């Protein structure tokens, strides 16, 4: 069970609620994003168990509530192998629509599978693939 | 202390040199000037310029000398500017001495300024000494052929180099150290990057001295370790730069559209890689699974992140398995990395599967060689037949009489003899070291031996080379490191075999289900997926058969044991019977 967190800034990929990959664009306040992700992990678990067979969950949290001052939208995504991707985006990016989020998660998933194909990658390690990094960077640049 | 401001126009403050410095500098100057005059094949322009009483040091040896100071090219460029050579267009004694002082200053950590040279400075240190010039000249002979084309390349590259230099300068110093143990990589592909690294320095003089520089080329040999540094970065950019020259260049190697040397696989390397591939996976058109490849590449003792990155680069279709061209690319990257080359940002064009597929025909040995391998790989029957049917390259067999004839049942011997045949026997040490560099295939991937001697690294190489042959047969893991740590030399480029050219045309046709189909991924993804699925299915079938085979073999041996025991029991019983019988008979 892994996590990826992408914010208008941050990407965190977690495995078994342990982070596999973390990436933030504005590097300040990273901890805040980390906290948000951790709280949202519970919600994701809830949704997984609730959904039963359907494993892919896209929109996960709408965080208007947690931070009334700053709006963040937290999106989640779960793969078939129970790897969770969490994306936190700034609500000021209202241009982001659901489809775009979905496509971003799809790209993340594809890159993640490419990483998994690498025999030198042990599941559970931090992801250090340059291709993955490049993909995430381009995605975040697009978002911000 | 005497002032030595003479020659040339007043190019700065009067130069104060101590006696030691004076002596050293004049010696260096004489050497540079002398080397210029003594260089065979110097063009008339150079001779003309050198004529004025040898009062100028030709730019070539001066360039080499400066590079030997191991300063970054940016610094050297500054020095050249400051000393006035740029202004006057040549290195007169004054300019030369000023430059040397500046080099000494830079090496002492002082900023490169005219003021720096006013104070007492130690003598500038140069990595390379006279011996280098001799080595260069010595090597000129065999390298001459391959270098003929380089001059054109150099001058063109110089112009392009400018834009790249700025962003490379910072990285050149750091990259110097990894390349300190250098790469025997053939001068062929070192020279080019070195000229890159130095082009900034050359900028000032190149307009005036293109001819001498070119004439210098046959003399300029693979520079030693210190020059590997500037060369490192340029290597990365070679692909982009070189492509623009591809039209004009004509290397002896007919794969000439991508002259980025370090990433080009030579024939010998290719053969070796393919043999390694076959040792892991007998069917050259099939895939090596990820775990098998992982085990194999882990033996190279590169770090896991690096191996992971190499895999990322080489597994173009990200299918978790390596086809033959992907495997060759990965192997080559590993070899290059072991020799200190930094890994490229992206897969170089010469290593891409399409290129490898087109450049090198499918393995031709499989038909003939499979027979020889049959006893070692019994499970190959099925794939071999399939391959025979699939591949039209049976005729290719005839094109490689050398390797096929030399093949014995043993991997190592086959490779050794094949490569021994294939390699030009210019240097006896090369052939000796070549055979010594071939430990048993499953071992570390050794590199093709240096066929052209390097310079400063020669000393350390030779002991390794000498040791390697003596330990070829029983290479312990420690010794495996020796051949492995040797720089990958590229053997002298031979003409691309005409057979290969002939078979290239069949290449497209032969690539039925093979990796070539993988190469043409874009237009036919579904077809490729199917064929690769078929390959995978066949591969799994092969594996199952192998396992079944192994199980049956074990069973066989156990049963035979039992049979023996039963026989013995029977004999014992018969003896007993014999003993008892007389009683009953009576």
Coordinates of C-alpha atoms in Angstrom, one line a residue, chain B residues 265-278 324 327-329 331-333 335-336 351 415 445-448:
Chain B
X265 CA 29.3 -0.6 -29.8
X266 CA 32.1 -2.2 -31.7
X267 CA 32.0 -5.5 -33.4
X268 CA 34.0 -7.2 -30.7
X269 CA 32.0 -5.7 -28.0
X270 CA 28.9 -6.7 -29.8
X271 CA 30.0 -10.2 -30.2
X272 CA 30.9 -10.5 -26.6
X273 CA 27.6 -9.0 -25.5
X274 CA 25.7 -11.4 -27.7
X275 CA 27.6 -14.3 -26.3
X276 CA 26.8 -13.2 -22.8
X277 CA 23.2 -12.9 -23.8
X278 CA 23.2 -16.4 -25.1
X324 CA 19.1 -8.6 -27.4
X327 CA 20.8 -6.1 -23.4
X328 CA 23.7 -4.9 -25.5
X329 CA 22.8 -1.4 -24.7
X331 CA 25.8 -4.0 -21.1
X332 CA 27.6 -1.3 -22.9
X333 CA 26.3 1.3 -20.4
X335 CA 31.0 -1.1 -19.3
X336 CA 31.1 2.6 -19.9
X351 CA 22.4 2.4 -28.2
X415 CA 34.6 -16.2 -27.6
X445 CA 31.3 -8.6 -18.1
X446 CA 34.8 -7.8 -19.0
X447 CA 35.5 -5.2 -21.6
X448 CA 37.2 -5.5 -24.8

